[in-house]
Amino acid sequence: MCGIAGYVSPKNYDLSILDGMVKALLHRGPDAQKHLIQKTSSFVGLGHSRLSIHDLSSAGEQPMISSNSRYTLCYNGEIYNFKDIFRRLNKQFNIQWSGNSDTEVLLNSILYFGLKDTLAEIRGMYAFAVLDKKENKLMLARD
């Protein structure tokens, strides 16, 4: 399983803290380690240590930013029905997919269906943080 980390700071950020958090998760995901800081009304840092399962390419790396840059997702787990959600998204919307990871499906589901409907739809084991830059909210969810 992957590892996720993050923090919120109202006044400043220290990238070395987030970097250290992600490095401490190396045992959870040896395939890639990434982090980013985004400025909303606060500084939000999200980090990810990846264990590649569904999409072995870099298209599945996180934190992942939505196509309209509104949402940033940092996710750990597996969405068992992501292929069903993928088909539903493709039927209703014209989405340009970067890869075939359940992460990208989860992010697009949040983008197009909203978080509440996405949580009602997904089946699996998961924990994630999603930053909504438009609403200035950091939302956390777990199964």
GROMACS .gro file of N, CA, C and O in nm, residues 19-83:
model
  260
   19ASP      N    1   0.922   1.677   0.289
   19ASP     CA    2   1.015   1.582   0.229
   19ASP      C    3   1.050   1.472   0.329
   19ASP      O    4   1.052   1.353   0.295
   20GLY      N    5   1.075   1.509   0.453
   20GLY     CA    6   1.105   1.411   0.557
   20GLY      C    7   0.988   1.319   0.586
   20GLY      O    8   1.007   1.198   0.609
   21MET      N    9   0.867   1.374   0.582
   21MET     CA   10   0.747   1.292   0.604
   21MET      C   11   0.735   1.186   0.494
   21MET      O   12   0.705   1.069   0.521
   22VAL      N   13   0.757   1.226   0.371
   22VAL     CA   14   0.745   1.133   0.258
   22VAL      C   15   0.858   1.029   0.262
   22VAL      O   16   0.833   0.910   0.239
   23LYS      N   17   0.978   1.071   0.295
   23LYS     CA   18   1.090   0.976   0.304
   23LYS      C   19   1.064   0.871   0.413
   23LYS      O   20   1.103   0.756   0.399
   24ALA      N   21   0.996   0.910   0.520
   24ALA     CA   22   0.964   0.815   0.627
   24ALA      C   23   0.864   0.710   0.582
   24ALA      O   24   0.849   0.606   0.646
   25LEU      N   25   0.798   0.734   0.471
   25LEU     CA   26   0.699   0.641   0.417
   25LEU      C   27   0.754   0.553   0.305
   25LEU      O   28   0.678   0.481   0.241
   26LEU      N   29   0.883   0.559   0.282
   26LEU     CA   30   0.944   0.483   0.172
   26LEU      C   31   0.908   0.334   0.176
   26LEU      O   32   0.883   0.272   0.072
   27HIS      N   33   0.899   0.277   0.294
   27HIS     CA   34   0.864   0.135   0.306
   27HIS      C   35   0.722   0.106   0.260
   27HIS      O   36   0.689  -0.007   0.228
   28ARG      N   37   0.636   0.208   0.251
   28ARG     CA   38   0.498   0.191   0.207
   28ARG      C   39   0.485   0.195   0.056
   28ARG      O   40   0.385   0.147   0.001
   29GLY      N   41   0.580   0.258  -0.011
   29GLY     CA   42   0.573   0.269  -0.156
   29GLY      C   43   0.707   0.304  -0.215
   29GLY      O   44   0.746   0.421  -0.220
   30PRO      N   45   0.780   0.206  -0.262
   30PRO     CA   46   0.916   0.230  -0.312
   30PRO      C   47   0.923   0.277  -0.457
   30PRO      O   48   1.031   0.309  -0.505
   31ASP      N   49   0.809   0.286  -0.528
   31ASP     CA   50   0.813   0.314  -0.672
   31ASP      C   51   0.829   0.462  -0.706
   31ASP      O   52   0.884   0.495  -0.810
   32ALA      N   53   0.781   0.551  -0.622
   32ALA     CA   54   0.796   0.695  -0.647
   32ALA      C   55   0.761   0.771  -0.519
   32ALA      O   56   0.675   0.728  -0.443
   33GLN      N   57   0.829   0.881  -0.497
   33GLN     CA   58   0.797   0.969  -0.385
   33GLN      C   59   0.784   1.111  -0.441
   33GLN      O   60   0.875   1.159  -0.508
   34LYS      N   61   0.669   1.172  -0.414
   34LYS     CA   62   0.644   1.308  -0.465
   34LYS      C   63   0.575   1.388  -0.355
   34LYS      O   64   0.507   1.332  -0.268
   35HIS      N   65   0.590   1.517  -0.363
   35HIS     CA   66   0.518   1.606  -0.273
   35HIS      C   67   0.504   1.742  -0.339
   35HIS      O   68   0.576   1.775  -0.434
   36LEU      N   69   0.409   1.818  -0.288
   36LEU     CA   70   0.391   1.954  -0.338
   36LEU      C   71   0.325   2.039  -0.231
   36LEU      O   72   0.259   1.989  -0.141
   37ILE      N   73   0.349   2.167  -0.243
   37ILE     CA   74   0.287   2.266  -0.154
   37ILE      C   75   0.198   2.353  -0.242
   37ILE      O   76   0.240   2.399  -0.348
   38GLN      N   77   0.074   2.374  -0.198
   38GLN     CA   78  -0.016   2.463  -0.270
   38GLN      C   79  -0.065   2.572  -0.176
   38GLN      O   80  -0.091   2.546  -0.058
   39LYS      N   81  -0.079   2.692  -0.229
   39LYS     CA   82  -0.123   2.806  -0.150
   39LYS      C   83  -0.271   2.829  -0.174
   39LYS      O   84  -0.315   2.847  -0.286
   40THR      N   85  -0.348   2.822  -0.066
   40THR     CA   86  -0.488   2.866  -0.067
   40THR      C   87  -0.490   2.979   0.035
   40THR      O   88  -0.402   3.064   0.032
   41SER      N   89  -0.583   2.979   0.128
   41SER     CA   90  -0.574   3.077   0.237
   41SER      C   91  -0.464   3.037   0.335
   41SER      O   92  -0.420   3.116   0.417
   42SER      N   93  -0.419   2.912   0.325
   42SER     CA   94  -0.307   2.859   0.401
   42SER      C   95  -0.214   2.788   0.302
   42SER      O   96  -0.243   2.777   0.184
   43PHE      N   97  -0.106   2.738   0.354
   43PHE     CA   98  -0.018   2.652   0.275
   43PHE      C   99  -0.056   2.508   0.304
   43PHE      O  100  -0.062   2.467   0.420
   44VAL      N  101  -0.085   2.433   0.200
   44VAL     CA  102  -0.122   2.292   0.214
   44VAL      C  103  -0.015   2.208   0.146
   44VAL      O  104   0.011   2.224   0.028
   45GLY      N  105   0.046   2.121   0.225
   45GLY     CA  106   0.147   2.030   0.172
   45GLY      C  107   0.092   1.890   0.168
   45GLY      O  108   0.036   1.842   0.265
   46LEU      N  109   0.105   1.824   0.053
   46LEU     CA  110   0.062   1.686   0.037
   46LEU      C  111   0.178   1.604  -0.017
   46LEU      O  112   0.249   1.649  -0.108
   47GLY      N  113   0.196   1.485   0.038
   47GLY     CA  114   0.304   1.399  -0.007
   47GLY      C  115   0.257   1.256  -0.026
   47GLY      O  116   0.160   1.213   0.037
   48HIS      N  117   0.328   1.183  -0.112
   48HIS     CA  118   0.286   1.048  -0.148
   48HIS      C  119   0.407   0.961  -0.173
   48HIS      O  120   0.503   1.001  -0.238
   49SER      N  121   0.401   0.839  -0.120
   49SER     CA  122   0.500   0.737  -0.147
   49SER      C  123   0.427   0.624  -0.217
   49SER      O  124   0.336   0.563  -0.159
   50ARG      N  125   0.462   0.597  -0.341
   50ARG     CA  126   0.380   0.514  -0.430
   50ARG      C  127   0.426   0.369  -0.440
   50ARG      O  128   0.544   0.340  -0.459
   51LEU      N  129   0.327   0.281  -0.430
   51LEU     CA  130   0.342   0.142  -0.467
   51LEU      C  131   0.253   0.121  -0.588
   51LEU      O  132   0.131   0.126  -0.577
   52SER      N  133   0.311   0.106  -0.705
   52SER     CA  134   0.236   0.097  -0.830
   52SER      C  135   0.167  -0.038  -0.841
   52SER      O  136   0.231  -0.142  -0.826
   53ILE      N  137   0.036  -0.035  -0.869
   53ILE     CA  138  -0.039  -0.159  -0.885
   53ILE      C  139  -0.113  -0.160  -1.019
   53ILE      O  140  -0.086  -0.241  -1.105
   54HIS      N  141  -0.209  -0.069  -1.039
   54HIS     CA  142  -0.291  -0.070  -1.160
   54HIS      C  143  -0.223  -0.006  -1.281
   54HIS      O  144  -0.236  -0.054  -1.392
   55ASP      N  145  -0.157   0.104  -1.261
   55ASP     CA  146  -0.091   0.176  -1.370
   55ASP      C  147   0.054   0.195  -1.329
   55ASP      O  148   0.082   0.272  -1.238
   56LEU      N  149   0.143   0.126  -1.394
   56LEU     CA  150   0.284   0.131  -1.357
   56LEU      C  151   0.356   0.253  -1.412
   56LEU      O  152   0.469   0.280  -1.375
   57SER      N  153   0.289   0.330  -1.499
   57SER     CA  154   0.351   0.447  -1.560
   57SER      C  155   0.350   0.566  -1.465
   57SER      O  156   0.283   0.566  -1.361
   58SER      N  157   0.420   0.669  -1.503
   58SER     CA  158   0.423   0.792  -1.422
   58SER      C  159   0.289   0.865  -1.424
   58SER      O  160   0.267   0.956  -1.344
   59ALA      N  161   0.197   0.825  -1.512
   59ALA     CA  162   0.064   0.889  -1.518
   59ALA      C  163  -0.016   0.866  -1.390
   59ALA      O  164  -0.112   0.938  -1.364
   60GLY      N  165   0.023   0.769  -1.310
   60GLY     CA  166  -0.047   0.742  -1.185
   60GLY      C  167   0.017   0.805  -1.063
   60GLY      O  168  -0.028   0.784  -0.951
   61GLU      N  169   0.122   0.884  -1.083
   61GLU     CA  170   0.192   0.943  -0.969
   61GLU      C  171   0.109   1.052  -0.901
   61GLU      O  172   0.025   1.117  -0.963
   62GLN      N  173   0.135   1.068  -0.774
   62GLN     CA  174   0.062   1.164  -0.692
   62GLN      C  175   0.160   1.249  -0.613
   62GLN      O  176   0.274   1.210  -0.598
   63PRO      N  177   0.109   1.358  -0.557
   63PRO     CA  178  -0.024   1.414  -0.566
   63PRO      C  179  -0.062   1.442  -0.712
   63PRO      O  180   0.021   1.480  -0.792
   64MET      N  181  -0.190   1.419  -0.740
   64MET     CA  182  -0.243   1.434  -0.876
   64MET      C  183  -0.337   1.554  -0.879
   64MET      O  184  -0.421   1.569  -0.791
   65ILE      N  185  -0.321   1.636  -0.981
   65ILE     CA  186  -0.402   1.757  -0.996
   65ILE      C  187  -0.504   1.735  -1.107
   65ILE      O  188  -0.471   1.683  -1.213
   66SER      N  189  -0.628   1.777  -1.082
   66SER     CA  190  -0.735   1.760  -1.181
   66SER      C  191  -0.709   1.844  -1.305
   66SER      O  192  -0.632   1.941  -1.302
   67SER      N  193  -0.775   1.808  -1.413
   67SER     CA  194  -0.753   1.875  -1.542
   67SER      C  195  -0.784   2.024  -1.537
   67SER      O  196  -0.726   2.102  -1.611
   68ASN      N  197  -0.874   2.065  -1.450
   68ASN     CA  198  -0.906   2.208  -1.439
   68ASN      C  199  -0.830   2.276  -1.325
   68ASN      O  200  -0.854   2.391  -1.294
   69SER      N  201  -0.739   2.203  -1.261
   69SER     CA  202  -0.653   2.251  -1.152
   69SER      C  203  -0.729   2.285  -1.024
   69SER      O  204  -0.672   2.341  -0.931
   70ARG      N  205  -0.857   2.249  -1.015
   70ARG     CA  206  -0.934   2.278  -0.894
   70ARG      C  207  -0.897   2.184  -0.780
   70ARG      O  208  -0.886   2.226  -0.665
   71TYR      N  209  -0.880   2.056  -0.811
   71TYR     CA  210  -0.858   1.955  -0.708
   71TYR      C  211  -0.717   1.898  -0.713
   71TYR      O  212  -0.662   1.876  -0.821
   72THR      N  213  -0.663   1.871  -0.595
   72THR     CA  214  -0.538   1.797  -0.583
   72THR      C  215  -0.567   1.678  -0.492
   72THR      O  216  -0.620   1.695  -0.382
   73LEU      N  217  -0.532   1.559  -0.538
   73LEU     CA  218  -0.562   1.435  -0.467
   73LEU      C  219  -0.435   1.365  -0.425
   73LEU      O  220  -0.340   1.352  -0.503
   74CYS      N  221  -0.435   1.317  -0.302
   74CYS     CA  222  -0.330   1.231  -0.250
   74CYS      C  223  -0.403   1.111  -0.189
   74CYS      O  224  -0.481   1.127  -0.096
   75TYR      N  225  -0.377   0.992  -0.243
   75TYR     CA  226  -0.463   0.877  -0.217
   75TYR      C  227  -0.383   0.751  -0.190
   75TYR      O  228  -0.278   0.728  -0.248
   76ASN      N  229  -0.435   0.669  -0.100
   76ASN     CA  230  -0.380   0.538  -0.070
   76ASN      C  231  -0.493   0.437  -0.070
   76ASN      O  232  -0.599   0.462  -0.013
   77GLY      N  233  -0.475   0.327  -0.137
   77GLY     CA  234  -0.574   0.222  -0.132
   77GLY      C  235  -0.602   0.162  -0.267
   77GLY      O  236  -0.519   0.167  -0.358
   78GLU      N  237  -0.721   0.106  -0.277
   78GLU     CA  238  -0.764   0.046  -0.402
   78GLU      C  239  -0.916   0.063  -0.414
   78GLU      O  240  -0.990   0.030  -0.321
   79ILE      N  241  -0.958   0.115  -0.527
   79ILE     CA  242  -1.101   0.128  -0.557
   79ILE      C  243  -1.136   0.007  -0.644
   79ILE      O  244  -1.096  -0.002  -0.759
   80TYR      N  245  -1.210  -0.086  -0.586
   80TYR     CA  246  -1.239  -0.212  -0.656
   80TYR      C  247  -1.324  -0.191  -0.781
   80TYR      O  248  -1.309  -0.264  -0.878
   81ASN      N  249  -1.415  -0.095  -0.777
   81ASN     CA  250  -1.505  -0.074  -0.890
   81ASN      C  251  -1.462   0.044  -0.979
   81ASN      O  252  -1.544   0.105  -1.044
   82PHE      N  253  -1.333   0.073  -0.984
   82PHE     CA  254  -1.288   0.188  -1.061
   82PHE      C  255  -1.313   0.172  -1.211
   82PHE      O  256  -1.337   0.270  -1.281
   83LYS      N  257  -1.314   0.048  -1.261
   83LYS     CA  258  -1.341   0.029  -1.404
   83LYS      C  259  -1.487   0.060  -1.437
   83LYS      O  260  -1.516   0.117  -1.544
   0.00000   0.00000   0.00000
